[in-house]
mmCIF file of C-alpha atoms in Angstrom:
data_model
loop_
_atom_site.group_PDB
_atom_site.id
_atom_site.type_symbol
_atom_site.label_atom_id
_atom_site.label_comp_id
_atom_site.label_asym_id
_atom_site.label_seq_id
_atom_site.Cartn_x
_atom_site.Cartn_y
_atom_site.Cartn_z
ATOM 1 C CA ALA A 1 13.249 -44.146 -3.118
ATOM 2 C CA GLY A 2 17.056 -44.292 -3.201
ATOM 3 C CA SER A 3 19.452 -44.452 -0.326
ATOM 4 C CA ARG A 4 20.559 -41.503 1.789
ATOM 5 C CA HIS A 5 23.838 -41.377 -0.187
ATOM 6 C CA GLN A 6 21.939 -41.178 -3.474
ATOM 7 C CA HIS A 7 19.785 -38.334 -2.116
ATOM 8 C CA ARG A 8 22.905 -36.388 -1.089
ATOM 9 C CA THR A 9 24.427 -36.948 -4.553
ATOM 10 C CA LEU A 10 21.267 -35.774 -6.282
ATOM 11 C CA ALA A 11 21.070 -32.697 -4.047
ATOM 12 C CA THR A 12 24.676 -31.866 -4.871
ATOM 13 C CA LEU A 13 23.961 -32.199 -8.586
ATOM 14 C CA VAL A 14 20.953 -29.891 -8.277
ATOM 15 C CA VAL A 15 23.126 -27.264 -6.557
ATOM 16 C CA ILE A 16 25.787 -27.609 -9.285
ATOM 17 C CA GLU A 17 23.166 -27.320 -12.022
ATOM 18 C CA GLY A 18 21.726 -24.222 -10.393
ATOM 19 C CA ALA A 19 25.178 -22.640 -10.148
ATOM 20 C CA LEU A 20 25.908 -23.436 -13.802
ATOM 21 C CA ALA A 21 22.553 -22.003 -14.857
ATOM 22 C CA VAL A 22 23.263 -18.733 -13.009
ATOM 23 C CA THR A 23 26.747 -18.583 -14.559
ATOM 24 C CA LEU A 24 25.308 -19.107 -18.046
ATOM 25 C CA LEU A 25 22.681 -16.419 -17.464
ATOM 26 C CA ILE A 26 25.350 -13.948 -16.357
ATOM 27 C CA ALA A 27 27.535 -14.826 -19.359
ATOM 28 C CA ALA A 28 24.578 -14.481 -21.727
ATOM 29 C CA GLY A 29 23.756 -11.099 -20.214
ATOM 30 C CA LEU A 30 27.346 -9.917 -20.682
ATOM 31 C CA VAL A 31 27.385 -11.141 -24.283
ATOM 32 C CA MET A 32 24.114 -9.337 -25.008
ATOM 33 C CA LYS A 33 25.381 -6.170 -23.329
ATOM 34 C CA GLY A 34 28.578 -6.324 -25.382
ATOM 35 C CA PHE A 35 26.614 -6.934 -28.588
ATOM 36 C CA VAL A 36 24.376 -3.937 -27.918
ATOM 37 C CA ARG A 37 27.426 -1.751 -27.203
ATOM 38 C CA LEU A 38 29.158 -2.851 -30.408
ATOM 39 C CA SER A 39 26.006 -2.370 -32.473
ATOM 40 C CA GLN A 40 25.842 1.224 -31.200
ATOM 41 C CA THR A 41 29.484 1.967 -32.068
ATOM 42 C CA ASP A 42 29.761 4.550 -34.832
ATOM 43 C CA PRO A 43 31.454 2.807 -37.807
ATOM 44 C CA GLY A 44 32.489 6.156 -39.280
ATOM 45 C CA PHE A 45 30.237 5.893 -42.336
ATOM 46 C CA THR A 46 26.493 6.104 -42.884
ATOM 47 C CA ALA A 47 25.298 2.573 -43.587
ATOM 48 C CA THR A 48 21.642 3.370 -44.251
ATOM 49 C CA GLY A 49 21.047 3.803 -47.952
ATOM 50 C CA LEU A 50 24.567 2.701 -48.928
ATOM 51 C CA LEU A 51 24.827 0.179 -51.765
ATOM 52 C CA THR A 52 28.170 -1.561 -52.259
ATOM 53 C CA MET A 53 29.239 -3.892 -55.025
ATOM 54 C CA ARG A 54 32.406 -5.439 -56.388
ATOM 55 C CA VAL A 55 33.303 -4.912 -60.042
ATOM 56 C CA ARG A 56 36.109 -6.435 -62.099
ATOM 57 C CA VAL A 57 37.178 -5.684 -65.665
ATOM 58 C CA ALA A 58 39.582 -7.357 -68.077
ATOM 59 C CA PRO A 59 42.892 -5.471 -68.487
ATOM 60 C CA THR A 60 43.073 -6.477 -72.151
ATOM 61 C CA ASP A 61 39.970 -4.353 -72.877
ATOM 62 C CA PHE A 62 41.824 -1.136 -72.036
ATOM 63 C CA LYS A 63 45.052 0.639 -72.858
ATOM 64 C CA PRO A 64 48.084 -0.621 -70.889
ATOM 65 C CA ASP A 65 48.047 0.643 -67.286
ATOM 66 C CA ARG A 66 44.872 2.652 -67.901
ATOM 67 C CA ALA A 67 42.027 0.319 -66.891
ATOM 68 C CA ALA A 68 41.078 2.211 -63.734
ATOM 69 C CA LEU A 69 40.978 5.559 -65.506
ATOM 70 C CA GLU A 70 39.205 4.408 -68.656
ATOM 71 C CA PHE A 71 36.561 2.398 -66.788
ATOM 72 C CA LEU A 72 35.883 4.200 -63.505
ATOM 73 C CA THR A 73 35.350 7.709 -64.846
ATOM 74 C CA PRO A 74 32.517 6.877 -67.290
ATOM 75 C CA ALA A 75 31.151 4.078 -65.083
ATOM 76 C CA LEU A 76 30.719 6.307 -62.039
ATOM 77 C CA GLN A 77 29.220 9.063 -64.177
ATOM 78 C CA ALA A 78 26.652 6.574 -65.468
ATOM 79 C CA VAL A 79 25.859 5.346 -61.953
ATOM 80 C CA GLN A 80 25.562 8.926 -60.693
ATOM 81 C CA ALA A 81 22.894 9.553 -63.353
ATOM 82 C CA VAL A 82 20.674 6.706 -62.055
ATOM 83 C CA PRO A 83 17.541 8.170 -60.386
ATOM 84 C CA GLY A 84 17.835 7.911 -56.624
ATOM 85 C CA VAL A 85 21.660 7.873 -56.567
ATOM 86 C CA VAL A 86 23.183 10.745 -54.592
ATOM 87 C CA ALA A 87 26.915 9.977 -54.904
ATOM 88 C CA ALA A 88 29.057 7.170 -56.282
ATOM 89 C CA GLY A 89 32.711 6.390 -55.663
ATOM 90 C CA ALA A 90 35.178 3.519 -55.815
ATOM 91 C CA ILE A 91 37.776 2.144 -53.407
ATOM 92 C CA SER A 92 40.441 -0.531 -53.668
ATOM 93 C CA GLN A 93 39.571 -2.305 -50.383
ATOM 94 C CA MET A 94 36.075 -1.931 -48.980
ATOM 95 C CA MET A 95 35.765 -0.679 -45.414
ATOM 96 C CA TYR A 96 34.712 -3.314 -42.866
ATOM 97 C CA ALA A 97 35.539 -6.021 -45.436
ATOM 98 C CA GLU A 98 39.232 -5.802 -46.331
ATOM 99 C CA TRP A 99 42.363 -4.369 -44.773
ATOM 100 C CA GLY A 100 44.383 -1.768 -46.649
ATOM 101 C CA TRP A 101 47.966 -2.075 -47.813
ATOM 102 C CA ASN A 102 50.723 -1.158 -45.360
ATOM 103 C CA MET A 103 53.378 1.480 -45.889
ATOM 104 C CA TRP A 104 56.092 2.969 -43.703
ATOM 105 C CA VAL A 105 56.263 6.747 -44.058
ATOM 106 C CA ARG A 106 58.866 9.426 -43.464
ATOM 107 C CA TYR A 107 57.665 12.995 -43.184
ATOM 108 C CA GLU A 108 59.630 15.873 -44.658
ATOM 109 C CA GLY A 109 62.088 17.281 -42.123
ATOM 110 C CA GLN A 110 62.365 14.053 -40.159
ATOM 111 C CA PRO A 111 65.590 12.025 -40.044
ATOM 112 C CA GLU A 112 65.842 9.002 -42.298
ATOM 113 C CA LEU A 113 65.360 5.881 -40.181
ATOM 114 C CA PRO A 114 65.194 2.160 -40.978
ATOM 115 C CA PRO A 115 61.725 1.403 -42.397
ATOM 116 C CA THR A 116 60.644 -0.633 -39.393
ATOM 117 C CA GLU A 117 61.263 2.389 -37.128
ATOM 118 C CA GLN A 118 59.097 4.695 -39.254
ATOM 119 C CA PRO A 119 55.355 5.213 -38.692
ATOM 120 C CA LEU A 120 53.176 2.543 -40.313
ATOM 121 C CA VAL A 121 50.015 3.529 -42.180
ATOM 122 C CA GLU A 122 47.262 1.745 -44.085
ATOM 123 C CA THR A 123 46.714 2.894 -47.680
ATOM 124 C CA ARG A 124 43.682 2.707 -49.952
ATOM 125 C CA ASN A 125 42.949 3.978 -53.453
ATOM 126 C CA VAL A 126 39.729 5.915 -54.043
ATOM 127 C CA THR A 127 37.960 8.141 -56.528
ATOM 128 C CA PRO A 128 37.168 11.735 -55.498
ATOM 129 C CA ALA A 129 33.454 11.126 -54.782
ATOM 130 C CA PHE A 130 34.090 8.191 -52.456
ATOM 131 C CA PHE A 131 33.939 10.336 -49.298
ATOM 132 C CA ALA A 132 30.594 11.810 -50.337
ATOM 133 C CA ALA A 133 29.270 8.275 -50.767
ATOM 134 C CA THR A 134 30.389 7.115 -47.323
ATOM 135 C CA GLY A 135 29.470 10.353 -45.563
ATOM 136 C CA GLN A 136 32.969 10.918 -44.147
ATOM 137 C CA ARG A 137 33.484 14.488 -42.978
ATOM 138 C CA LEU A 138 36.204 16.849 -44.178
ATOM 139 C CA LEU A 139 38.040 18.039 -41.052
ATOM 140 C CA ALA A 140 40.833 20.133 -42.578
ATOM 141 C CA GLY A 141 42.129 21.162 -45.991
ATOM 142 C CA ARG A 142 40.300 19.841 -49.033
ATOM 143 C CA LEU A 143 39.141 16.573 -50.503
ATOM 144 C CA LEU A 144 40.638 14.854 -53.511
ATOM 145 C CA ASP A 145 39.257 16.118 -56.819
ATOM 146 C CA GLU A 146 39.887 15.956 -60.554
ATOM 147 C CA ARG A 147 43.365 17.403 -60.066
ATOM 148 C CA GLU A 148 44.347 14.071 -58.520
ATOM 149 C CA MET A 149 42.926 12.087 -61.433
ATOM 150 C CA VAL A 150 45.930 13.001 -63.602
ATOM 151 C CA THR A 151 48.782 10.518 -63.834
ATOM 152 C CA GLY A 152 52.474 11.349 -63.874
ATOM 153 C CA ASP A 153 52.501 14.263 -61.410
ATOM 154 C CA SER A 154 55.917 14.843 -59.844
ATOM 155 C CA VAL A 155 54.231 15.503 -56.477
ATOM 156 C CA GLN A 156 51.304 13.279 -55.604
ATOM 157 C CA ARG A 157 48.521 14.502 -53.325
ATOM 158 C CA VAL A 158 46.655 12.472 -50.712
ATOM 159 C CA VAL A 159 44.067 12.750 -47.965
ATOM 160 C CA VAL A 160 44.734 11.247 -44.524
ATOM 161 C CA ASN A 161 42.367 10.269 -41.753
ATOM 162 C CA GLU A 162 41.958 11.777 -38.318
ATOM 163 C CA ALA A 163 43.770 8.869 -36.653
ATOM 164 C CA LEU A 164 46.939 9.681 -38.609
ATOM 165 C CA ALA A 165 46.678 13.386 -37.791
ATOM 166 C CA ARG A 166 46.182 12.583 -34.121
ATOM 167 C CA ARG A 167 49.146 10.180 -33.946
ATOM 168 C CA ASP A 168 51.722 11.881 -36.162
ATOM 169 C CA PHE A 169 50.770 15.583 -35.828
ATOM 170 C CA PRO A 170 49.451 16.005 -32.265
ATOM 171 C CA ASN A 171 50.511 19.644 -32.087
ATOM 172 C CA GLY A 172 49.630 20.834 -35.559
ATOM 173 C CA SER A 173 47.898 20.144 -38.840
ATOM 174 C CA PRO A 174 49.217 17.638 -41.394
ATOM 175 C CA VAL A 175 47.798 19.706 -44.279
ATOM 176 C CA GLY A 176 50.659 20.900 -46.446
ATOM 177 C CA ARG A 177 53.146 18.430 -44.996
ATOM 178 C CA ARG A 178 54.882 15.994 -47.323
ATOM 179 C CA ILE A 179 55.568 12.274 -47.108
ATOM 180 C CA TYR A 180 58.434 10.489 -48.810
ATOM 181 C CA ASN A 181 57.578 6.930 -49.792
ATOM 182 C CA GLY A 182 60.974 5.938 -51.159
ATOM 183 C CA ASN A 183 60.716 7.309 -54.677
ATOM 184 C CA THR A 184 58.452 10.371 -54.705
ATOM 185 C CA TRP A 185 57.060 13.145 -52.527
ATOM 186 C CA ILE A 186 53.424 13.013 -51.465
ATOM 187 C CA GLU A 187 51.624 16.155 -50.283
ATOM 188 C CA ILE A 188 48.827 15.923 -47.701
ATOM 189 C CA VAL A 189 45.960 18.154 -48.856
ATOM 190 C CA GLY A 190 43.194 17.173 -46.435
ATOM 191 C CA VAL A 191 42.041 15.278 -43.353
ATOM 192 C CA VAL A 192 38.831 13.228 -43.233
ATOM 193 C CA SER A 193 36.982 11.586 -40.358
ATOM 194 C CA ASP A 194 37.854 8.031 -39.371
ATOM 195 C CA VAL A 195 36.203 4.830 -40.549
ATOM 196 C CA ARG A 196 36.543 1.773 -38.325
ATOM 197 C CA ASN A 197 37.944 -0.277 -41.187
ATOM 198 C CA PHE A 198 38.883 -3.137 -38.860
ATOM 199 C CA GLY A 199 35.468 -3.553 -37.306
ATOM 200 C CA PRO A 200 33.673 -2.112 -34.278
ATOM 201 C CA ILE A 201 36.039 -3.578 -31.685
ATOM 202 C CA MET A 202 39.296 -2.043 -32.917
ATOM 203 C CA GLU A 203 40.123 1.649 -32.958
ATOM 204 C CA PRO A 204 40.664 3.292 -36.371
ATOM 205 C CA ARG A 205 44.208 3.030 -37.704
ATOM 206 C CA PRO A 206 46.149 5.798 -39.457
ATOM 207 C CA GLU A 207 45.276 5.759 -43.149
ATOM 208 C CA VAL A 208 46.322 7.485 -46.373
ATOM 209 C CA TYR A 209 43.956 7.788 -49.354
ATOM 210 C CA TRP A 210 45.333 8.073 -52.899
ATOM 211 C CA THR A 211 43.410 8.235 -56.151
ATOM 212 C CA PHE A 212 43.654 5.274 -58.498
ATOM 213 C CA ALA A 213 45.216 7.609 -61.070
ATOM 214 C CA GLN A 214 48.162 8.441 -58.837
ATOM 215 C CA ARG A 215 48.717 5.075 -57.188
ATOM 216 C CA PHE A 216 47.384 2.221 -59.316
ATOM 217 C CA PRO A 217 45.925 3.268 -62.690
ATOM 218 C CA ALA A 218 46.213 -0.328 -63.935
ATOM 219 C CA ALA A 219 43.842 -1.688 -61.260
ATOM 220 C CA THR A 220 41.113 -3.945 -62.650
ATOM 221 C CA GLY A 221 39.160 -4.763 -59.464
ATOM 222 C CA TYR A 222 37.175 -2.197 -57.470
ATOM 223 C CA TYR A 223 34.534 -1.846 -54.811
ATOM 224 C CA LEU A 224 31.821 0.691 -55.542
ATOM 225 C CA ALA A 225 30.146 2.682 -52.762
ATOM 226 C CA ILE A 226 26.868 4.212 -53.904
ATOM 227 C CA ARG A 227 24.870 6.603 -51.720
ATOM 228 C CA THR A 228 21.129 6.434 -52.440
ATOM 229 C CA GLN A 229 18.012 8.254 -51.320
ATOM 230 C CA PHE A 230 16.432 5.030 -50.096
ATOM 231 C CA ASP A 231 16.614 3.201 -46.777
ATOM 232 C CA ASN A 232 16.849 0.018 -48.832
ATOM 233 C CA PRO A 233 19.564 0.697 -51.435
ATOM 234 C CA MET A 234 18.680 -2.499 -53.306
ATOM 235 C CA ALA A 235 15.885 -0.433 -54.842
ATOM 236 C CA VAL A 236 18.410 0.906 -57.363
ATOM 237 C CA ALA A 237 20.703 -2.135 -57.625
ATOM 238 C CA ALA A 238 19.263 -3.375 -60.927
ATOM 239 C CA SER A 239 19.422 0.106 -62.464
ATOM 240 C CA VAL A 240 23.011 0.522 -61.309
ATOM 241 C CA GLU A 241 23.963 -2.804 -62.859
ATOM 242 C CA ARG A 242 22.354 -1.827 -66.170
ATOM 243 C CA ALA A 243 24.240 1.485 -66.114
ATOM 244 C CA LEU A 244 27.539 -0.320 -65.570
ATOM 245 C CA ARG A 245 26.857 -2.814 -68.357
ATOM 246 C CA GLY A 246 25.979 0.085 -70.630
ATOM 247 C CA VAL A 247 29.507 1.409 -70.132
ATOM 248 C CA TYR A 248 31.264 -1.943 -70.107
ATOM 249 C CA PRO A 249 29.272 -4.987 -71.305
ATOM 250 C CA GLY A 250 31.968 -7.348 -69.994
#
């Protein structure tokens, strides 16, 4: 019942509302398409059946600079013995949750450059069974083992990821090459498949994996990665917690 001017204004508003509705539908469709694509991106580890937990111990309960060695070895053995557990390992910064530490590296045979001109890598500390727990594949060389759980070696040994091999050794294998980190030589003994540690959007970054024994034996905080036989890993969570408390009541 309004005037002709009011009718024109209302018609214009209807057209604008229709245009906005179409725009929102298109945007929603793009968001959904992007979400589906990201949800299908391979994170680099097998999430089904993987139980993760954070554990912290008191340094005063262990010998100086030995907490990681004195706790993790018996704790992971106890967890491994829980029915339904396939593999159990520890890491300093959990994938998809925390970034690693940064380090500039100089490879043996390369000229010494200012640190900021050297390749940058992410570093994480692990126990040997960590890769079995995540399902990362060995691509070259060997994995870390009990030989790397000894402290005080003059030459440390590490595993690197595929992203590092691809960036820094495009025409050859990094296995057997050595890294100088400013005070000691580090030998690369193996290459493992990438984990998208920075989420599904970003490409994997070059990474170096040490053992706690070689890099940070005094560490008191760890993330555990526990591979189980169950689609729902919480089925063994209570048993895992009891196993850990049996080793370390604190």
